[in-house]
């Protein structure tokens, strides 16, 4: 087996779970509580976060920024502690979730925040104070709801404030 084939096989074992819900429901706060629990158990976790805001990790005037302004397709910043790849879309379409997943290094679990219309297993995060509609039961990919109130219908309900129970549910459900 070649190194390339081994990497493809390793990636195919990555588990994926989306956290979907309206802005302000607590998705990011929950993720901040869950990741340390996975890491403490020796699991590697990656987060893909979809945003509708313009994102730029670069700083105007820096060499990497100047290269992007000059038309570089990609700029990779590397230091002794981390690296970041900036890919310019320019006039192209935003990448889909599958395109982004294909770029990741193999890990045990990929948490996806956003992409709530993707057909991946999802945990709906719902907060009653938001006064937003439920995503469940309109989304068949939702496997459970983490909320401060019971959801409609027959679906697994987890207390939004009990990160440990949500963690155990995720471990059991996605098999990590």
PDB file of C-alpha atoms in Angstrom:
ATOM      1  CA  UNK A   1       0.000   0.000   0.000  1.00  0.00           C
ATOM      2  CA  UNK A   2       1.376   3.404  -0.942  1.00  0.00           C
ATOM      3  CA  UNK A   3       1.543   6.313   1.495  1.00  0.00           C
ATOM      4  CA  UNK A   4      -1.214   8.037  -0.498  1.00  0.00           C
ATOM      5  CA  UNK A   5      -3.475   4.968  -0.252  1.00  0.00           C
ATOM      6  CA  UNK A   6      -2.786   4.715   3.478  1.00  0.00           C
ATOM      7  CA  UNK A   7      -3.793   8.364   3.980  1.00  0.00           C
ATOM      8  CA  UNK A   8      -7.021   7.869   2.016  1.00  0.00           C
ATOM      9  CA  UNK A   9      -7.872   4.800   4.120  1.00  0.00           C
ATOM     10  CA  UNK A  10      -7.109   6.710   7.330  1.00  0.00           C
ATOM     11  CA  UNK A  11      -9.316   9.623   6.241  1.00  0.00           C
ATOM     12  CA  UNK A  12     -12.191   7.288   5.444  1.00  0.00           C
ATOM     13  CA  UNK A  13     -12.288   6.329   9.145  1.00  0.00           C
ATOM     14  CA  UNK A  14     -12.806   9.923  10.304  1.00  0.00           C
ATOM     15  CA  UNK A  15     -16.114  10.388  12.073  1.00  0.00           C
ATOM     16  CA  UNK A  16     -18.144  13.521  11.359  1.00  0.00           C
ATOM     17  CA  UNK A  17     -20.811  15.221  13.440  1.00  0.00           C
ATOM     18  CA  UNK A  18     -22.446  18.536  12.725  1.00  0.00           C
ATOM     19  CA  UNK A  19     -23.668  20.945  15.360  1.00  0.00           C
ATOM     20  CA  UNK A  20     -26.503  22.898  13.825  1.00  0.00           C
ATOM     21  CA  UNK A  21     -28.661  25.650  15.168  1.00  0.00           C
ATOM     22  CA  UNK A  22     -29.449  29.314  14.919  1.00  0.00           C
ATOM     23  CA  UNK A  23     -26.957  32.010  15.874  1.00  0.00           C
ATOM     24  CA  UNK A  24     -26.867  32.530  19.632  1.00  0.00           C
ATOM     25  CA  UNK A  25     -28.022  29.002  20.488  1.00  0.00           C
ATOM     26  CA  UNK A  26     -24.682  28.091  22.089  1.00  0.00           C
ATOM     27  CA  UNK A  27     -22.972  25.944  19.446  1.00  0.00           C
ATOM     28  CA  UNK A  28     -19.519  27.486  19.905  1.00  0.00           C
ATOM     29  CA  UNK A  29     -19.794  27.463  23.697  1.00  0.00           C
ATOM     30  CA  UNK A  30     -20.737  23.780  23.614  1.00  0.00           C
ATOM     31  CA  UNK A  31     -17.857  22.988  21.246  1.00  0.00           C
ATOM     32  CA  UNK A  32     -15.440  24.749  23.618  1.00  0.00           C
ATOM     33  CA  UNK A  33     -16.636  22.440  26.384  1.00  0.00           C
ATOM     34  CA  UNK A  34     -16.585  19.249  24.287  1.00  0.00           C
ATOM     35  CA  UNK A  35     -13.170  19.480  22.635  1.00  0.00           C
ATOM     36  CA  UNK A  36     -11.178  19.243  25.913  1.00  0.00           C
ATOM     37  CA  UNK A  37     -13.165  16.119  26.843  1.00  0.00           C
ATOM     38  CA  UNK A  38     -12.228  14.413  23.560  1.00  0.00           C
ATOM     39  CA  UNK A  39      -8.600  15.521  23.864  1.00  0.00           C
ATOM     40  CA  UNK A  40      -8.406  14.248  27.460  1.00  0.00           C
ATOM     41  CA  UNK A  41      -9.403  10.814  26.130  1.00  0.00           C
ATOM     42  CA  UNK A  42      -6.577  10.938  23.569  1.00  0.00           C
ATOM     43  CA  UNK A  43      -8.720  11.712  20.527  1.00  0.00           C
ATOM     44  CA  UNK A  44      -7.745  14.105  17.749  1.00  0.00           C
ATOM     45  CA  UNK A  45     -10.516  16.559  16.898  1.00  0.00           C
ATOM     46  CA  UNK A  46     -10.823  19.042  14.051  1.00  0.00           C
ATOM     47  CA  UNK A  47     -13.432  21.781  13.757  1.00  0.00           C
ATOM     48  CA  UNK A  48     -14.804  23.118  10.501  1.00  0.00           C
ATOM     49  CA  UNK A  49     -16.691  26.328  11.198  1.00  0.00           C
ATOM     50  CA  UNK A  50     -18.791  27.884   8.499  1.00  0.00           C
ATOM     51  CA  UNK A  51     -19.196  31.630   8.744  1.00  0.00           C
ATOM     52  CA  UNK A  52     -21.029  34.191   6.695  1.00  0.00           C
ATOM     53  CA  UNK A  53     -18.572  36.890   7.691  1.00  0.00           C
ATOM     54  CA  UNK A  54     -15.509  37.874   5.704  1.00  0.00           C
ATOM     55  CA  UNK A  55     -12.565  36.024   7.250  1.00  0.00           C
ATOM     56  CA  UNK A  56      -8.958  37.127   6.986  1.00  0.00           C
ATOM     57  CA  UNK A  57      -6.289  35.847   9.344  1.00  0.00           C
ATOM     58  CA  UNK A  58      -3.631  37.839   7.543  1.00  0.00           C
ATOM     59  CA  UNK A  59      -2.502  41.377   8.349  1.00  0.00           C
ATOM     60  CA  UNK A  60      -2.286  44.173   5.772  1.00  0.00           C
ATOM     61  CA  UNK A  61       1.295  45.019   4.895  1.00  0.00           C
ATOM     62  CA  UNK A  62       2.786  41.663   5.925  1.00  0.00           C
ATOM     63  CA  UNK A  63       4.676  39.653   3.296  1.00  0.00           C
ATOM     64  CA  UNK A  64       1.958  36.992   3.072  1.00  0.00           C
ATOM     65  CA  UNK A  65      -0.748  39.641   2.670  1.00  0.00           C
ATOM     66  CA  UNK A  66       1.285  41.330  -0.035  1.00  0.00           C
ATOM     67  CA  UNK A  67       1.667  38.016  -1.906  1.00  0.00           C
ATOM     68  CA  UNK A  68      -2.112  37.475  -1.801  1.00  0.00           C
ATOM     69  CA  UNK A  69      -2.715  41.012  -3.017  1.00  0.00           C
ATOM     70  CA  UNK A  70      -0.293  40.350  -5.866  1.00  0.00           C
ATOM     71  CA  UNK A  71      -2.449  37.392  -6.957  1.00  0.00           C
ATOM     72  CA  UNK A  72      -1.043  34.303  -5.231  1.00  0.00           C
ATOM     73  CA  UNK A  73      -3.553  31.452  -5.369  1.00  0.00           C
ATOM     74  CA  UNK A  74      -2.493  30.122  -1.962  1.00  0.00           C
ATOM     75  CA  UNK A  75      -0.211  31.359   0.787  1.00  0.00           C
ATOM     76  CA  UNK A  76       0.952  29.049   3.536  1.00  0.00           C
ATOM     77  CA  UNK A  77       2.198  30.665   6.750  1.00  0.00           C
ATOM     78  CA  UNK A  78       4.397  28.450   8.910  1.00  0.00           C
ATOM     79  CA  UNK A  79       6.015  28.897  12.303  1.00  0.00           C
ATOM     80  CA  UNK A  80       7.373  26.589  14.968  1.00  0.00           C
ATOM     81  CA  UNK A  81       3.931  26.363  16.597  1.00  0.00           C
ATOM     82  CA  UNK A  82       1.368  26.275  13.768  1.00  0.00           C
ATOM     83  CA  UNK A  83       0.732  26.745  10.104  1.00  0.00           C
ATOM     84  CA  UNK A  84      -2.189  28.174   8.176  1.00  0.00           C
ATOM     85  CA  UNK A  85      -3.063  27.828   4.524  1.00  0.00           C
ATOM     86  CA  UNK A  86      -4.954  30.699   2.960  1.00  0.00           C
ATOM     87  CA  UNK A  87      -6.637  29.801  -0.302  1.00  0.00           C
ATOM     88  CA  UNK A  88      -8.026  32.640  -2.393  1.00  0.00           C
ATOM     89  CA  UNK A  89     -11.402  31.913  -3.951  1.00  0.00           C
ATOM     90  CA  UNK A  90     -11.519  35.190  -5.892  1.00  0.00           C
ATOM     91  CA  UNK A  91     -14.396  34.779  -8.383  1.00  0.00           C
ATOM     92  CA  UNK A  92     -14.983  31.078  -7.718  1.00  0.00           C
ATOM     93  CA  UNK A  93     -17.684  29.421  -5.665  1.00  0.00           C
ATOM     94  CA  UNK A  94     -17.246  28.775  -1.966  1.00  0.00           C
ATOM     95  CA  UNK A  95     -16.020  25.227  -1.332  1.00  0.00           C
ATOM     96  CA  UNK A  96     -18.539  22.629  -0.227  1.00  0.00           C
ATOM     97  CA  UNK A  97     -18.169  20.651   2.965  1.00  0.00           C
ATOM     98  CA  UNK A  98     -16.848  17.567   1.130  1.00  0.00           C
ATOM     99  CA  UNK A  99     -14.130  19.699  -0.496  1.00  0.00           C
ATOM    100  CA  UNK A 100     -13.050  20.977   2.903  1.00  0.00           C
ATOM    101  CA  UNK A 101     -13.118  17.522   4.485  1.00  0.00           C
ATOM    102  CA  UNK A 102     -10.827  16.257   1.720  1.00  0.00           C
ATOM    103  CA  UNK A 103      -8.210  18.868   2.709  1.00  0.00           C
ATOM    104  CA  UNK A 104      -8.029  17.822   6.368  1.00  0.00           C
ATOM    105  CA  UNK A 105      -5.334  15.743   7.981  1.00  0.00           C
ATOM    106  CA  UNK A 106      -6.800  12.482   9.328  1.00  0.00           C
ATOM    107  CA  UNK A 107      -8.312  12.796  12.813  1.00  0.00           C
ATOM    108  CA  UNK A 108     -10.694  10.777  14.974  1.00  0.00           C
ATOM    109  CA  UNK A 109     -13.570  13.269  14.868  1.00  0.00           C
ATOM    110  CA  UNK A 110     -14.498  16.266  12.747  1.00  0.00           C
ATOM    111  CA  UNK A 111     -17.013  18.586  14.353  1.00  0.00           C
ATOM    112  CA  UNK A 112     -18.812  20.780  11.845  1.00  0.00           C
ATOM    113  CA  UNK A 113     -20.393  24.028  12.990  1.00  0.00           C
ATOM    114  CA  UNK A 114     -22.685  25.411  10.346  1.00  0.00           C
ATOM    115  CA  UNK A 115     -23.486  23.660   7.085  1.00  0.00           C
ATOM    116  CA  UNK A 116     -26.883  22.960   8.625  1.00  0.00           C
ATOM    117  CA  UNK A 117     -28.336  21.897   5.263  1.00  0.00           C
ATOM    118  CA  UNK A 118     -25.668  19.174   4.710  1.00  0.00           C
ATOM    119  CA  UNK A 119     -26.778  15.553   4.938  1.00  0.00           C
ATOM    120  CA  UNK A 120     -24.384  14.627   7.752  1.00  0.00           C
ATOM    121  CA  UNK A 121     -25.360  13.379  11.213  1.00  0.00           C
ATOM    122  CA  UNK A 122     -26.155  16.449  13.302  1.00  0.00           C
ATOM    123  CA  UNK A 123     -26.846  17.482  16.844  1.00  0.00           C
ATOM    124  CA  UNK A 124     -29.279  20.378  16.919  1.00  0.00           C
ATOM    125  CA  UNK A 125     -28.333  23.029  19.481  1.00  0.00           C
ATOM    126  CA  UNK A 126     -31.429  24.982  20.493  1.00  0.00           C
ATOM    127  CA  UNK A 127     -31.956  27.699  23.090  1.00  0.00           C
ATOM    128  CA  UNK A 128     -35.538  28.746  23.874  1.00  0.00           C
ATOM    129  CA  UNK A 129     -34.569  32.390  24.571  1.00  0.00           C
ATOM    130  CA  UNK A 130     -33.598  32.770  20.892  1.00  0.00           C
ATOM    131  CA  UNK A 131     -37.235  32.427  19.819  1.00  0.00           C
ATOM    132  CA  UNK A 132     -36.107  30.611  16.682  1.00  0.00           C
ATOM    133  CA  UNK A 133     -37.870  27.631  15.108  1.00  0.00           C
ATOM    134  CA  UNK A 134     -36.625  24.105  15.616  1.00  0.00           C
ATOM    135  CA  UNK A 135     -34.584  22.525  12.829  1.00  0.00           C
ATOM    136  CA  UNK A 136     -35.949  19.130  13.906  1.00  0.00           C
ATOM    137  CA  UNK A 137     -38.114  17.432  12.662  1.00  0.00           C
ATOM    138  CA  UNK A 138     -37.584  19.210   9.332  1.00  0.00           C
ATOM    139  CA  UNK A 139     -34.045  17.783   9.013  1.00  0.00           C
ATOM    140  CA  UNK A 140     -33.842  13.985   8.929  1.00  0.00           C
ATOM    141  CA  UNK A 141     -30.054  14.113   9.579  1.00  0.00           C
ATOM    142  CA  UNK A 142     -30.577  15.415  13.136  1.00  0.00           C
ATOM    143  CA  UNK A 143     -29.887  12.502  15.501  1.00  0.00           C
ATOM    144  CA  UNK A 144     -30.491  14.364  18.775  1.00  0.00           C
ATOM    145  CA  UNK A 145     -31.252  17.770  20.230  1.00  0.00           C
ATOM    146  CA  UNK A 146     -29.259  19.585  22.916  1.00  0.00           C
ATOM    147  CA  UNK A 147     -31.621  22.158  24.351  1.00  0.00           C
ATOM    148  CA  UNK A 148     -32.808  23.923  27.463  1.00  0.00           C
ATOM    149  CA  UNK A 149     -36.395  22.789  26.703  1.00  0.00           C
ATOM    150  CA  UNK A 150     -37.810  19.510  25.380  1.00  0.00           C
ATOM    151  CA  UNK A 151     -37.931  19.299  21.579  1.00  0.00           C
ATOM    152  CA  UNK A 152     -41.038  18.487  19.579  1.00  0.00           C
ATOM    153  CA  UNK A 153     -41.675  14.898  18.594  1.00  0.00           C
ATOM    154  CA  UNK A 154     -39.744  11.772  19.416  1.00  0.00           C
ATOM    155  CA  UNK A 155     -36.006  12.449  19.375  1.00  0.00           C
ATOM    156  CA  UNK A 156     -33.189  12.023  21.843  1.00  0.00           C
ATOM    157  CA  UNK A 157     -33.055  15.122  24.093  1.00  0.00           C
ATOM    158  CA  UNK A 158     -29.900  16.198  25.906  1.00  0.00           C
ATOM    159  CA  UNK A 159     -29.616  18.998  28.448  1.00  0.00           C
ATOM    160  CA  UNK A 160     -27.728  21.822  26.714  1.00  0.00           C
ATOM    161  CA  UNK A 161     -25.915  22.594  29.965  1.00  0.00           C
ATOM    162  CA  UNK A 162     -24.656  19.031  30.523  1.00  0.00           C
ATOM    163  CA  UNK A 163     -21.547  18.856  28.322  1.00  0.00           C
ATOM    164  CA  UNK A 164     -20.463  15.547  29.893  1.00  0.00           C
ATOM    165  CA  UNK A 165     -23.725  13.826  28.895  1.00  0.00           C
ATOM    166  CA  UNK A 166     -23.529  15.312  25.397  1.00  0.00           C
ATOM    167  CA  UNK A 167     -19.925  14.109  25.145  1.00  0.00           C
ATOM    168  CA  UNK A 168     -20.931  10.554  26.129  1.00  0.00           C
ATOM    169  CA  UNK A 169     -23.797  10.640  23.625  1.00  0.00           C
ATOM    170  CA  UNK A 170     -21.458  11.722  20.816  1.00  0.00           C
ATOM    171  CA  UNK A 171     -18.916   9.017  21.698  1.00  0.00           C
ATOM    172  CA  UNK A 172     -21.673   6.399  21.646  1.00  0.00           C
ATOM    173  CA  UNK A 173     -23.409   7.690  18.515  1.00  0.00           C
ATOM    174  CA  UNK A 174     -20.480   8.312  16.184  1.00  0.00           C
ATOM    175  CA  UNK A 175     -18.308   5.526  17.584  1.00  0.00           C
ATOM    176  CA  UNK A 176     -15.175   7.381  18.678  1.00  0.00           C
TER     177      UNK A 176
END
